[in-house]
XYZ file of C-alpha atoms in Angstrom:
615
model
C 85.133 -127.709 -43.462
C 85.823 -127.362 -39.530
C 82.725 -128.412 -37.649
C 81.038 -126.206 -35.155
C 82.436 -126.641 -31.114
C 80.522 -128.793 -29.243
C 78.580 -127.427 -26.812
C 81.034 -128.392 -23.676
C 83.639 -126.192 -25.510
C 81.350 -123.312 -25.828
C 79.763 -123.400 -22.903
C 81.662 -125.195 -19.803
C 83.352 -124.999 -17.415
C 85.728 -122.786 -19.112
C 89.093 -123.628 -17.038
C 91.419 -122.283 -19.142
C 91.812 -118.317 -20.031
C 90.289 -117.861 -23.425
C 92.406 -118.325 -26.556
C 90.877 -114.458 -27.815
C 90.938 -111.452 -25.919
C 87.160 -110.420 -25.487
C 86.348 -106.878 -27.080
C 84.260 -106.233 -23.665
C 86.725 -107.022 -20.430
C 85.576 -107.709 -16.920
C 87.351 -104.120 -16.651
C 85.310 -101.921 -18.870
C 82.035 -103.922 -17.100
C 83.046 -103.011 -13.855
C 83.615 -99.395 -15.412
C 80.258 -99.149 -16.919
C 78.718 -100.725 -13.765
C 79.832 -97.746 -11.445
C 79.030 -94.855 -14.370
C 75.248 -96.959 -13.910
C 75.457 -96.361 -10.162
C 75.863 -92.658 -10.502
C 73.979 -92.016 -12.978
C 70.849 -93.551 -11.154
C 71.873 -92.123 -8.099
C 71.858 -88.388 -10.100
C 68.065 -89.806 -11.328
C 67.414 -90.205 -7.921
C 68.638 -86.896 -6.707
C 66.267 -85.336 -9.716
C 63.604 -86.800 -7.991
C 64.437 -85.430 -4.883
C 65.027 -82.114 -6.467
C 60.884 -81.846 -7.764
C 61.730 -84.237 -10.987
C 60.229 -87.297 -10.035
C 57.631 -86.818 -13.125
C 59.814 -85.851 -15.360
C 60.351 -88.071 -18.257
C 64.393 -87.462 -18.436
C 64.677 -88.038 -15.122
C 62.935 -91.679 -15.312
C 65.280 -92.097 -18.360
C 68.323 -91.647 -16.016
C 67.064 -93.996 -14.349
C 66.818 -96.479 -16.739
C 69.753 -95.688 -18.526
C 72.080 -96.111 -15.345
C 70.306 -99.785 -15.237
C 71.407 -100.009 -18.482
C 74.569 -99.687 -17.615
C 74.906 -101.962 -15.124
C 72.753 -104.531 -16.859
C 73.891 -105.142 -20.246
C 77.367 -105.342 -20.247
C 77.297 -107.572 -17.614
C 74.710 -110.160 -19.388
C 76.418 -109.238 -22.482
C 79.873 -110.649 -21.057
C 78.633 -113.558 -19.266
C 76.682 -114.884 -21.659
C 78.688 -114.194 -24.826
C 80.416 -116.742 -26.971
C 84.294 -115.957 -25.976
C 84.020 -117.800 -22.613
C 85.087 -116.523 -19.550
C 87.720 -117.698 -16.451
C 86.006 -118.898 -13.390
C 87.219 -115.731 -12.142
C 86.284 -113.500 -14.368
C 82.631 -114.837 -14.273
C 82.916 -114.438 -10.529
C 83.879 -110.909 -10.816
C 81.378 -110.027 -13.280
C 78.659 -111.457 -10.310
C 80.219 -109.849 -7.660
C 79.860 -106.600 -9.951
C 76.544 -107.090 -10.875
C 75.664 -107.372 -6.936
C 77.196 -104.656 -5.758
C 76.459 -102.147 -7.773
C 73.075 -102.993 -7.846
C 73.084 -102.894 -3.813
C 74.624 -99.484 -4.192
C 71.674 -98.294 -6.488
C 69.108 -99.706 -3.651
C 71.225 -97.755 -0.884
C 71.331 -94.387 -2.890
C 67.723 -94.739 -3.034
C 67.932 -93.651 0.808
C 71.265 -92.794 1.616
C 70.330 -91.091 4.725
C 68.490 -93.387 6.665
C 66.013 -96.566 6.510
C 62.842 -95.667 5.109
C 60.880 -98.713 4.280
C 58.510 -99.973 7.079
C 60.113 -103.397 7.042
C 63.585 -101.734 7.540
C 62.510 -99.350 10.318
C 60.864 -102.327 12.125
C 64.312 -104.077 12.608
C 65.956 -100.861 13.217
C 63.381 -100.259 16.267
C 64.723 -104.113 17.132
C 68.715 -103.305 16.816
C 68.512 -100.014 18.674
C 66.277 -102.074 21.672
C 69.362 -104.271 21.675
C 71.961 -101.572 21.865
C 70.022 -99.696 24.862
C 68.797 -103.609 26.970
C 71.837 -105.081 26.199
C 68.849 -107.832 26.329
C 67.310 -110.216 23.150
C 63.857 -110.394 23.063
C 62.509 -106.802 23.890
C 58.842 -106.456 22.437
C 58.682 -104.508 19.575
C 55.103 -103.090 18.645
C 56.187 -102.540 15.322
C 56.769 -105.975 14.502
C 55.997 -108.603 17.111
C 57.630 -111.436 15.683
C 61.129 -109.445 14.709
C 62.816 -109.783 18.995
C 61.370 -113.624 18.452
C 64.246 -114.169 15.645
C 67.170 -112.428 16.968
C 69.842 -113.381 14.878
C 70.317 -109.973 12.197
C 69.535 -107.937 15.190
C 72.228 -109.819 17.429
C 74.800 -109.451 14.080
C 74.486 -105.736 13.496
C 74.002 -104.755 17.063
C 77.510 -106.696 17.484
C 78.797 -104.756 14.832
C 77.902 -101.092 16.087
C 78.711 -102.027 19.323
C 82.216 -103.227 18.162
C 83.214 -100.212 15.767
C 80.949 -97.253 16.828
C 78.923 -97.058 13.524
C 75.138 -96.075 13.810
C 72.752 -98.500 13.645
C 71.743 -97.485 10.141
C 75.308 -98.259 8.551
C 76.015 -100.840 10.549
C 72.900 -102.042 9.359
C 73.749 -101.695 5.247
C 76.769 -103.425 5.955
C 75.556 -106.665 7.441
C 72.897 -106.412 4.703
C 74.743 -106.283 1.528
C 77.525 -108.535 2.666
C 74.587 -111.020 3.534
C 73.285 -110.372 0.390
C 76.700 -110.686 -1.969
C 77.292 -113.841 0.284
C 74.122 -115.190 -0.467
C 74.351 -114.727 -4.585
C 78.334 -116.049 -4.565
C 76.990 -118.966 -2.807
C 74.318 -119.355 -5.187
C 76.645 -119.185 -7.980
C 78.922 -121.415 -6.196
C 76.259 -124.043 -5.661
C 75.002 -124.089 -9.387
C 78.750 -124.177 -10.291
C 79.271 -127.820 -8.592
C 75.870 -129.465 -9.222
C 76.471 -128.575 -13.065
C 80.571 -128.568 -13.253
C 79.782 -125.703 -15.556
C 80.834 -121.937 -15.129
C 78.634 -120.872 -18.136
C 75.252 -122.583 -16.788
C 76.238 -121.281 -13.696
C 76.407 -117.567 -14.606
C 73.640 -117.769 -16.426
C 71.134 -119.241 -13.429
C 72.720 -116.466 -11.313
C 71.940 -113.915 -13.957
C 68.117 -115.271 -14.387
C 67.789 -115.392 -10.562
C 69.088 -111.697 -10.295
C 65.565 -110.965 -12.393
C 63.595 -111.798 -9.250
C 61.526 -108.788 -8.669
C 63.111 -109.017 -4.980
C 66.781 -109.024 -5.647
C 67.404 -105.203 -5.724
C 64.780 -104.760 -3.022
C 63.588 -107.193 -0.224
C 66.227 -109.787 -1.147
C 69.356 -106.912 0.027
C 66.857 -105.248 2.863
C 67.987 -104.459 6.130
C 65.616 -107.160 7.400
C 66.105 -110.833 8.787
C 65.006 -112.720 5.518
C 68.263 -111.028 3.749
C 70.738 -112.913 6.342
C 68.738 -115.530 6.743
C 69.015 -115.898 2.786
C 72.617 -116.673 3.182
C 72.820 -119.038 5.987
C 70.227 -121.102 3.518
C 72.945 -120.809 0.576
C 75.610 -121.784 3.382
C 73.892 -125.149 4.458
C 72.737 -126.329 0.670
C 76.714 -125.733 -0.029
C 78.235 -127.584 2.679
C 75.436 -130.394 1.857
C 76.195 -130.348 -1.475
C 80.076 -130.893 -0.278
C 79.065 -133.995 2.302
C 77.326 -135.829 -0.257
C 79.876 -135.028 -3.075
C 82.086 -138.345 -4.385
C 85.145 -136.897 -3.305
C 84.680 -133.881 -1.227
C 87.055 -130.550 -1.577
C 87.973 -130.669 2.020
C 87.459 -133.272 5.038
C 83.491 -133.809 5.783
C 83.621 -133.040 9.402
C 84.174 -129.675 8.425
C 81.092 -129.239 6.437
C 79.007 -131.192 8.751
C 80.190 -128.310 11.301
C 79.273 -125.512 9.003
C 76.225 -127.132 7.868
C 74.620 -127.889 11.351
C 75.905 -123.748 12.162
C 73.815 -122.754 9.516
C 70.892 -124.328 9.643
C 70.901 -123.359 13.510
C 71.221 -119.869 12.630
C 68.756 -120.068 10.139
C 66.369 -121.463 12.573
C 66.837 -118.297 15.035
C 67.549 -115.781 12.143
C 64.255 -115.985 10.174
C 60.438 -118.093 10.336
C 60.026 -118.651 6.540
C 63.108 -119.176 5.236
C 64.195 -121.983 8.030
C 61.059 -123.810 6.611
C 62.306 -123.604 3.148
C 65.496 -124.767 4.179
C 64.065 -127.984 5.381
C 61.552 -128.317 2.827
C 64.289 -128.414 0.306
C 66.823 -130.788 2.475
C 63.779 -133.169 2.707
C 62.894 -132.574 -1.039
C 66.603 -133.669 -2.003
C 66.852 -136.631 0.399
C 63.869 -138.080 -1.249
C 64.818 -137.629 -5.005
C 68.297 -139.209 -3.913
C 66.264 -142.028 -2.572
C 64.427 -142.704 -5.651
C 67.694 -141.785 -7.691
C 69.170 -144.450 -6.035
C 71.796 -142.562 -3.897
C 71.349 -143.972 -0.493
C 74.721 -142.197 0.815
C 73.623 -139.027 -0.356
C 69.757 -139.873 1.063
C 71.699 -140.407 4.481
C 73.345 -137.538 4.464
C 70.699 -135.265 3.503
C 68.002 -136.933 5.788
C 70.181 -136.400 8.876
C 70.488 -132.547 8.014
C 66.855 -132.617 6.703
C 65.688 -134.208 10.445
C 68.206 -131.505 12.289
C 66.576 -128.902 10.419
C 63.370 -129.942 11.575
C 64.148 -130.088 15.136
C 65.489 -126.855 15.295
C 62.194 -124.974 13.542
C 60.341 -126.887 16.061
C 62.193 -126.328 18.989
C 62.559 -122.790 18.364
C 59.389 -122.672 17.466
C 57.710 -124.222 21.035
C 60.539 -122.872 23.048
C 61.157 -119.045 22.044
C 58.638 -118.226 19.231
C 55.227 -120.015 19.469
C 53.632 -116.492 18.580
C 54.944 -117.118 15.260
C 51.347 -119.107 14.223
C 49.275 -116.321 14.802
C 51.106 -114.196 12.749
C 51.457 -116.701 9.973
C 48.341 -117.964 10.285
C 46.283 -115.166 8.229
C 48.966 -114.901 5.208
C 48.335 -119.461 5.315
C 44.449 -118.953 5.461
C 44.556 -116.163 2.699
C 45.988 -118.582 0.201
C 44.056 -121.743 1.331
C 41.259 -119.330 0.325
C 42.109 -118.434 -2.773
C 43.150 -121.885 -3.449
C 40.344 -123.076 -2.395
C 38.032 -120.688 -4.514
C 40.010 -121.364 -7.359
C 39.763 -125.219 -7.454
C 36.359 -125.067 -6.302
C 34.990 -123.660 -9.717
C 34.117 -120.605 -8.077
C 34.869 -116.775 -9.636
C 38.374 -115.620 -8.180
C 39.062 -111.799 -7.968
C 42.560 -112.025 -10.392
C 44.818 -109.251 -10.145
C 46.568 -108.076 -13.257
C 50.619 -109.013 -13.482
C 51.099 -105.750 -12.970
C 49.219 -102.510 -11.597
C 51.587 -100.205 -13.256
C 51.635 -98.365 -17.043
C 50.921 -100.440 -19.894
C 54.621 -100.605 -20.783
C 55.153 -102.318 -17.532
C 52.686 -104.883 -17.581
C 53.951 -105.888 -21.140
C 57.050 -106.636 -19.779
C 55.784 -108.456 -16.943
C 53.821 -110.770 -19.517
C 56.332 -111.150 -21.634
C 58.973 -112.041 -18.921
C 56.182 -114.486 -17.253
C 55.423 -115.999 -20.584
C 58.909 -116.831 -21.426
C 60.461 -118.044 -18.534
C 57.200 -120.021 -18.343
C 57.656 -121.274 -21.760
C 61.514 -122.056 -21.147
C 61.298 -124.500 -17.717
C 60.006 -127.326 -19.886
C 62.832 -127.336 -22.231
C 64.972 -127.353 -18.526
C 63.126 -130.349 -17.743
C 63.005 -132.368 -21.055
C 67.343 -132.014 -20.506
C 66.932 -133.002 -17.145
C 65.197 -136.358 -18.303
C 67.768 -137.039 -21.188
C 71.096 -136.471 -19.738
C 70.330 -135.446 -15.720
C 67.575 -138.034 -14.291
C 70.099 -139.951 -12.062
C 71.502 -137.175 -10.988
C 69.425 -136.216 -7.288
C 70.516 -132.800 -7.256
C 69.460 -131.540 -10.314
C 66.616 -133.605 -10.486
C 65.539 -131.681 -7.296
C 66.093 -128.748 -8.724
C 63.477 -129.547 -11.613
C 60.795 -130.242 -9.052
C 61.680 -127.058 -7.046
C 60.749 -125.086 -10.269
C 57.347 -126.209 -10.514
C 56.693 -123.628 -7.615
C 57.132 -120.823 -10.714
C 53.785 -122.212 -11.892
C 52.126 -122.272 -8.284
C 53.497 -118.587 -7.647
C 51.633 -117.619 -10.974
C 48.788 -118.903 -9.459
C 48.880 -117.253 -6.379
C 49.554 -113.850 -7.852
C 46.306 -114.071 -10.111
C 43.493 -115.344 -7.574
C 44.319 -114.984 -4.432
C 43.786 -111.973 -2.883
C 46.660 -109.724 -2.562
C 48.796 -112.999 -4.170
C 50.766 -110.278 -5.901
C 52.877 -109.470 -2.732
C 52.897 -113.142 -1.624
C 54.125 -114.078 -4.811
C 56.620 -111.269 -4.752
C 58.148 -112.734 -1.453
C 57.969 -116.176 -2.667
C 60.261 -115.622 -5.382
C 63.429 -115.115 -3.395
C 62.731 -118.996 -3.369
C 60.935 -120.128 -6.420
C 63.915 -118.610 -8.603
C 66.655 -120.858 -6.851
C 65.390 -123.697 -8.452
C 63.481 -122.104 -11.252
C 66.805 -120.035 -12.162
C 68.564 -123.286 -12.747
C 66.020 -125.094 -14.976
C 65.606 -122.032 -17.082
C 69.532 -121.892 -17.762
C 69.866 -125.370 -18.550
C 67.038 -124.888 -20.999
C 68.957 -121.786 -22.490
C 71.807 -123.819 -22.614
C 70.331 -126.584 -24.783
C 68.335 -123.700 -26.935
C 72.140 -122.178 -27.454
C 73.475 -125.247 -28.580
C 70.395 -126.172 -30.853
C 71.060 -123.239 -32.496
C 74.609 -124.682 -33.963
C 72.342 -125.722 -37.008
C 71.713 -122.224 -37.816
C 73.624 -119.439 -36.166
C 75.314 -119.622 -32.816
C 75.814 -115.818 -32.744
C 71.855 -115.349 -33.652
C 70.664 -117.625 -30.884
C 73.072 -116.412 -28.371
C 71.791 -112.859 -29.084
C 68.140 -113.608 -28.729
C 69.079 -115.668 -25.100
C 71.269 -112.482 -23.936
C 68.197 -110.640 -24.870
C 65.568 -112.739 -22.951
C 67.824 -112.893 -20.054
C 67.659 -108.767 -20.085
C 64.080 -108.945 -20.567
C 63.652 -111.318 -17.555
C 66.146 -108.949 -15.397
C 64.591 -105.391 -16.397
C 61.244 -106.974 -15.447
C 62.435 -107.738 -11.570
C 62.870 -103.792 -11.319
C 59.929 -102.554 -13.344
C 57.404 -104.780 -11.649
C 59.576 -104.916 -8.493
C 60.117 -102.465 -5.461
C 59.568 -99.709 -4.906
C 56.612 -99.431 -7.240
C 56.057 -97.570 -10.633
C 54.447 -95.044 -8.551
C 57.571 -94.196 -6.271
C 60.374 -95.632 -8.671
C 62.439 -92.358 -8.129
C 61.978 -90.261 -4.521
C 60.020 -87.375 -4.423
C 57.516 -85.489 -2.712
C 55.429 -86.591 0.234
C 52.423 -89.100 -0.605
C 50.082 -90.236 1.626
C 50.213 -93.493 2.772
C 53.069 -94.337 0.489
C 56.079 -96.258 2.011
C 59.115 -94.563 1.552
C 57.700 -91.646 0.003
C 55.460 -90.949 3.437
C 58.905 -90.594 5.364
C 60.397 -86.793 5.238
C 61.940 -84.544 7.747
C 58.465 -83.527 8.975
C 57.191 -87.100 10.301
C 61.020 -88.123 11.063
C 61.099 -84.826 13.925
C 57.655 -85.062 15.117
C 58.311 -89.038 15.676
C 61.635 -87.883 17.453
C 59.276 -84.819 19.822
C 57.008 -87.875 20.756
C 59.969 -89.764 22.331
C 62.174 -86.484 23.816
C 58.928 -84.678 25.304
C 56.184 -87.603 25.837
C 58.796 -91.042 26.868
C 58.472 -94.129 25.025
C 55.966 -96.598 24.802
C 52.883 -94.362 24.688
C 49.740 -96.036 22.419
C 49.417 -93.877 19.470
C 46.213 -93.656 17.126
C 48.064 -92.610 13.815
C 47.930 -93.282 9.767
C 49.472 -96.140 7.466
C 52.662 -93.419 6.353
C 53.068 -92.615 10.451
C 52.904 -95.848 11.924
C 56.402 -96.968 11.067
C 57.988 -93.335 12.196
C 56.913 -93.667 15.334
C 57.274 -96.649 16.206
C 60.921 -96.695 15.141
C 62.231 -93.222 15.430
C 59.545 -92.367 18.160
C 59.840 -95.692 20.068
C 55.684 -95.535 20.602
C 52.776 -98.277 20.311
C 51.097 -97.264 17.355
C 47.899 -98.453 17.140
C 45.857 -100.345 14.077
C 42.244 -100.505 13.119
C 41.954 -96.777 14.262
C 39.440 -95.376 11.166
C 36.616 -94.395 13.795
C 38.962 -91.846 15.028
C 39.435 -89.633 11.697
C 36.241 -90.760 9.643
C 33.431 -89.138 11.136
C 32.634 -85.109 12.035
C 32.352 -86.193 15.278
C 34.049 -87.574 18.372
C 30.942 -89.433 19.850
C 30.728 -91.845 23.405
C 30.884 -94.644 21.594
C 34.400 -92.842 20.119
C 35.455 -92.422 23.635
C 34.739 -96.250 25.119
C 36.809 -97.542 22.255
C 39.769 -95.388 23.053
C 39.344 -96.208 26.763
C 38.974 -100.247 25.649
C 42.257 -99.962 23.566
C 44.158 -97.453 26.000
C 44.604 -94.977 23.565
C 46.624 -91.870 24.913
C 47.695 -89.634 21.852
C 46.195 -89.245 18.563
C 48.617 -87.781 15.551
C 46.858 -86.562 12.817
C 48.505 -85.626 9.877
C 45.850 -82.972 7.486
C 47.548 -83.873 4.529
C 45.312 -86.817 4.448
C 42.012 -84.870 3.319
C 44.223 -83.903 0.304
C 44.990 -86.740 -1.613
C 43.576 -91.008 -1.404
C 46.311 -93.147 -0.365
C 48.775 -94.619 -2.908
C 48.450 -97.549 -0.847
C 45.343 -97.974 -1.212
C 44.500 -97.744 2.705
C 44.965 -94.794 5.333
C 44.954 -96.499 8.165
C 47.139 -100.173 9.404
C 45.293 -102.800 9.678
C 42.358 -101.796 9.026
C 39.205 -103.284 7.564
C 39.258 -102.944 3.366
C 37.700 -100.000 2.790
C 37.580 -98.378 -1.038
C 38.169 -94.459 -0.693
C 36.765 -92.397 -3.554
C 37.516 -89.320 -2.377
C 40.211 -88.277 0.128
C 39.237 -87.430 4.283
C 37.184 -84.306 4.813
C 39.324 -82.057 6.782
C 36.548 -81.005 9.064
C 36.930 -84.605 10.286
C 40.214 -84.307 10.940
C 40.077 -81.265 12.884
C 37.274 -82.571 15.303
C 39.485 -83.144 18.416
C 39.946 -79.228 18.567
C 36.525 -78.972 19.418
C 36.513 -81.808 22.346
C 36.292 -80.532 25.683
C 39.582 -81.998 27.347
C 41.359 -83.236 24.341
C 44.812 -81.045 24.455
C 46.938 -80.014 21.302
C 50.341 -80.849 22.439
C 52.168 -80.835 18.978
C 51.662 -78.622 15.739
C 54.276 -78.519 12.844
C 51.733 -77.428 10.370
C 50.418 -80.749 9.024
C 50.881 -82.695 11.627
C 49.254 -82.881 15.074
C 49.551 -84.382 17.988
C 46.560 -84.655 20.624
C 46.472 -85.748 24.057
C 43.439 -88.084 25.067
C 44.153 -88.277 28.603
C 41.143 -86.798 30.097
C 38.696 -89.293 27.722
C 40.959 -92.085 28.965
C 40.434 -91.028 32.292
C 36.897 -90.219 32.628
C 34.409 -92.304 34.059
């Protein structure tokens, strides 16, 4: 009797083409991959359309994920193995057509605050010619010039608009940034199989469709990080692929760009260079310890620098989202009730998933780490990579007491899952070959289908929420469903007829409009101004104390509670229970002085300057 293959031959590096032609080619993926693009793209055109609620149309939805989803798990993790480039095909695949699902989502323009924020950066660019130019929107965006400085390049260069010059910096950051992923994995493991697999588990990051391929600086900065962990993978390699001074010179690039591109992911970057130098030091790799610590201590003096020289403000702004957590921390250590939030706000069907998919990765990292001891525990990299992953726990933590963790968490996980992704594979990978004492083919099914179960998690309890998955009508105070034609054109009257720069008193779904596509100072903490039936002194001295010129009210707000939860930026937690009374809305056409400038029906636009002016 033949014995079974060992789990090398199953499962490595796969050099060679494989002796059987698979019954699902990289081909027919790459087929059913685009037929999933269009056929969410058609679920999101439903939406558009007045389907949004309609059960088919969700089902389109899903379906086209489908598509893209399962045959590519399906072929990367099944049993006939794969050429290294095949697998990288299938990734590349994967990536793009799930970047082309996120773009059809708005095909016409940015509509997520975070994305109109940079675009009000970009565009300040293009018209200064000058970094730096203060951006109301986001302060700290002109502080860390570098996606601004890539795309401007770019439109300037070929004539694009800042919008598709925009998606094409972002997705080629983004497909960079997951082929250097897979690329990294690839050498620490000398396996194509554990490799495709960590790529696949980090792809169920509820960011990677959505914050992780955003036209925002994190999403370049992203890749710079995957650049630098490469090349220092390459100088502290035995024998190197090509001459060191080569990677040193890319290495010290990127981690100089990452240090200008992005605040949070430049302190990853050398939080995990330091993390590696010291497990090589206690691995007993002092080459590798020098290597790393001199690119650890470089990335170190450029956050600093940066940080003194061209971006102090960057503490203030960081300082609430640090003080939040020490809180919650704090509270929870302490003994003391913490307000949890469930794993997910959505339908019940969602939030099984989510604590299933939490559960089981959960329950997988230990068997990563028990491999890591046997067969790994000299080696630094890996070994890092096991105490990276204990961040999955600390992320769980975070999302269920500390208040709003869930978001936090969210954007942690573009980091967690780098080393958590790995961990979880390896442990697969032993599960898989476990399995040889009963059924290869049953145990390899039930990994392809927690992999799936991991990856249709990221997009259930990802972005956008249950609550917007598909576009439709106008919501109030609802991210991308607050941005239509209606706030886009009275954004655009503010800048033709009133200039830029004008303070603005406006609502949560407003604020980003026009302050992008309006290029005004909106305003936060502006409730007094639309919760009371009248516009009293006291009213008055605040606008006067904050320099408030126009007020845009938008009337849909007395017809619905925001899906946000809030109305208004910034402003102090306040639990609505029923929506605005439209009498207080309409108050400022009963104040002597206070001029209606603008009026497409729901939205209007006062002028304040006779309050601001008076005595």
């Amino acid at each position: 009797m033949l014995a079974r293959p060992s789990l090398p031959a199953m499962w490595g590096a796969a050099r060679d083409a494989p002796a059987h032609r698979s019954r699902l080619p990289v081909s027919l993926v790459a087929v059913s991959a685009a037929t999933g693009v269009l056929v969410a793209a058609a679920a999101y055109t439903a939406g558009r359309l007045g389907y949004a609620a309609s059960p088919w149309a969700d089902r389109a939805y899903w379906l086209g994920q489908a598509f893209i989803l399962v045959p590519s798990a399906a072929r990367l993790l099944s049993r006939r193995a794969l050429s290294a480039a095949g697998t990288a095909t299938v990734i590349v695949v994967l990536t793009v057509a799930e970047y082309l699902v996120k773009v059809c989502y708005s095909p016409a323009g940015f509509s997520f605050p975070d994305e109109l924020e940079h675009w009000r950066s970009t565009t300040d660019v293009l018209q200064t010619g000058m970094l730096f130019t203060p951006n109301n929107l986001l302060p700290i965006s002109p502080l860390y010039p570098g996606l601004e400085e890539v795309t401007s390049a770019l439109a300037a260069v070929t004539g694009l608009s800042v919008f598709t010059s925009g998606l094409i910096v972002a997705g080629t950051a983004h497909l960079l940034f997951v082929c250097l992923l897979y690329l990294l994995f690839h050498h620490i493991s000398g396996s194509t199989r554990l490799a495709s697999v960590a790529v696949l588990l980090y792809a169920a990051n509820s960011h990677f469709q959505s914050f992780d391929s955003m036209f925002a600086y994190q999403t370049l900065a992203v890749a710079f990080l995957g650049l630098t962990l490469l090349a220092a993978w390459q100088l502290t390699a035995a024998q190197p692929s090509r001459g060191r001074t080569g990677w040193l010179a890319i290495a010290v690039m990127a981690i100089l760009a990452t240090a200008v591109t992005h605040h949070v992911t430049s302190y990853m970057l050398a939080a995990t260079l330091i993390l590696i130098t010291l497990v090589s030091l206690v691995t007993g790799h002092r080459r590798s310890a020098a290597w790393l610590g001199a690119l650890a201590l470089l990335a170190v003096v450029s956050v600093v620098s940066w940080l003194v020289t061209a971006a102090p403000a960057t503490v203030s702004y960081l300082q609430p989202v640090a003080g939040g957590v020490l809180r919650g921390l704090t509270t929870l250590f302490g003994g003391a009730h913490a307000s949890a939030s469930p794993l997910s706000g959505g339908p019940l069907s969602d939030w099984v998933l989510s604590a299933t998919a939490v559960v089981a990765l959960s329950a997988v990292l230990p068997v990563g780490w028990w491999q890591v001891w046997r067969r790994h525990r000299r080696e630094p990299w890996t070994v890092a990579m096991a105490a990276g992953s204990i961040s999955w726990y600390a992320i769980i933590a975070i999302r269920l007491w500390v208040t709003d963790g869930s978001e936090l968490a969210g954007r942690a996980s573009t980091f967690v899952f780098i080393p958590a992704a790995y961990i979880a594979g390896l442990g697969m990978m032993h599960m898989v070959e476990a399995g040889r004492r009963w059924s290869v083919r049953i145990v390899t099914t039930a990994v392809i289908a927690g992999v799936l179960t991991l990856m249709f998690d990221g997009l259930a309890n990802g972005w956008p929420p249950y609550w917007e998955r598909l576009p439709g009508p106008y919501m109030v105070a609802a991210y991308e469903s607050s941005v239509e034609p209606e706030e886009i054109a009275s954004a655009s009257w503010a800048l033709a007829v009133l200039g830029p720069g004008n303070r603005f008193a406006t609502d949560f779904g407003n604020f980003p409009l026009l302050g992008s596509y309006g290029d005004q100072n909106p305003v936060g903490e502006v409730d007094y101004l639309y919760t009371s039936p009248v516009f009293t002194r006291s009213d008055a001295a605040q606008v006067r104390a904050e320099s408030v010129r126009y007020v845009l009210v938008d009337r849909r707000l007395s017809t619905e509670l925001p899906a946000d939860g809030e109305y208004f930026p910034n402003s102090a937690t306040v639990t609505y229970t029923h929506p605005i009374p439209v009498a207080d809305l309409r108050k400022f056409d009963r104040v002597p002085g206070v001029n209606r400038w603008y009026d497409s029906g729901n939205i209007v636009i006062y002028d304040l300057g006779a309050v601001l002016n008076a005595p």
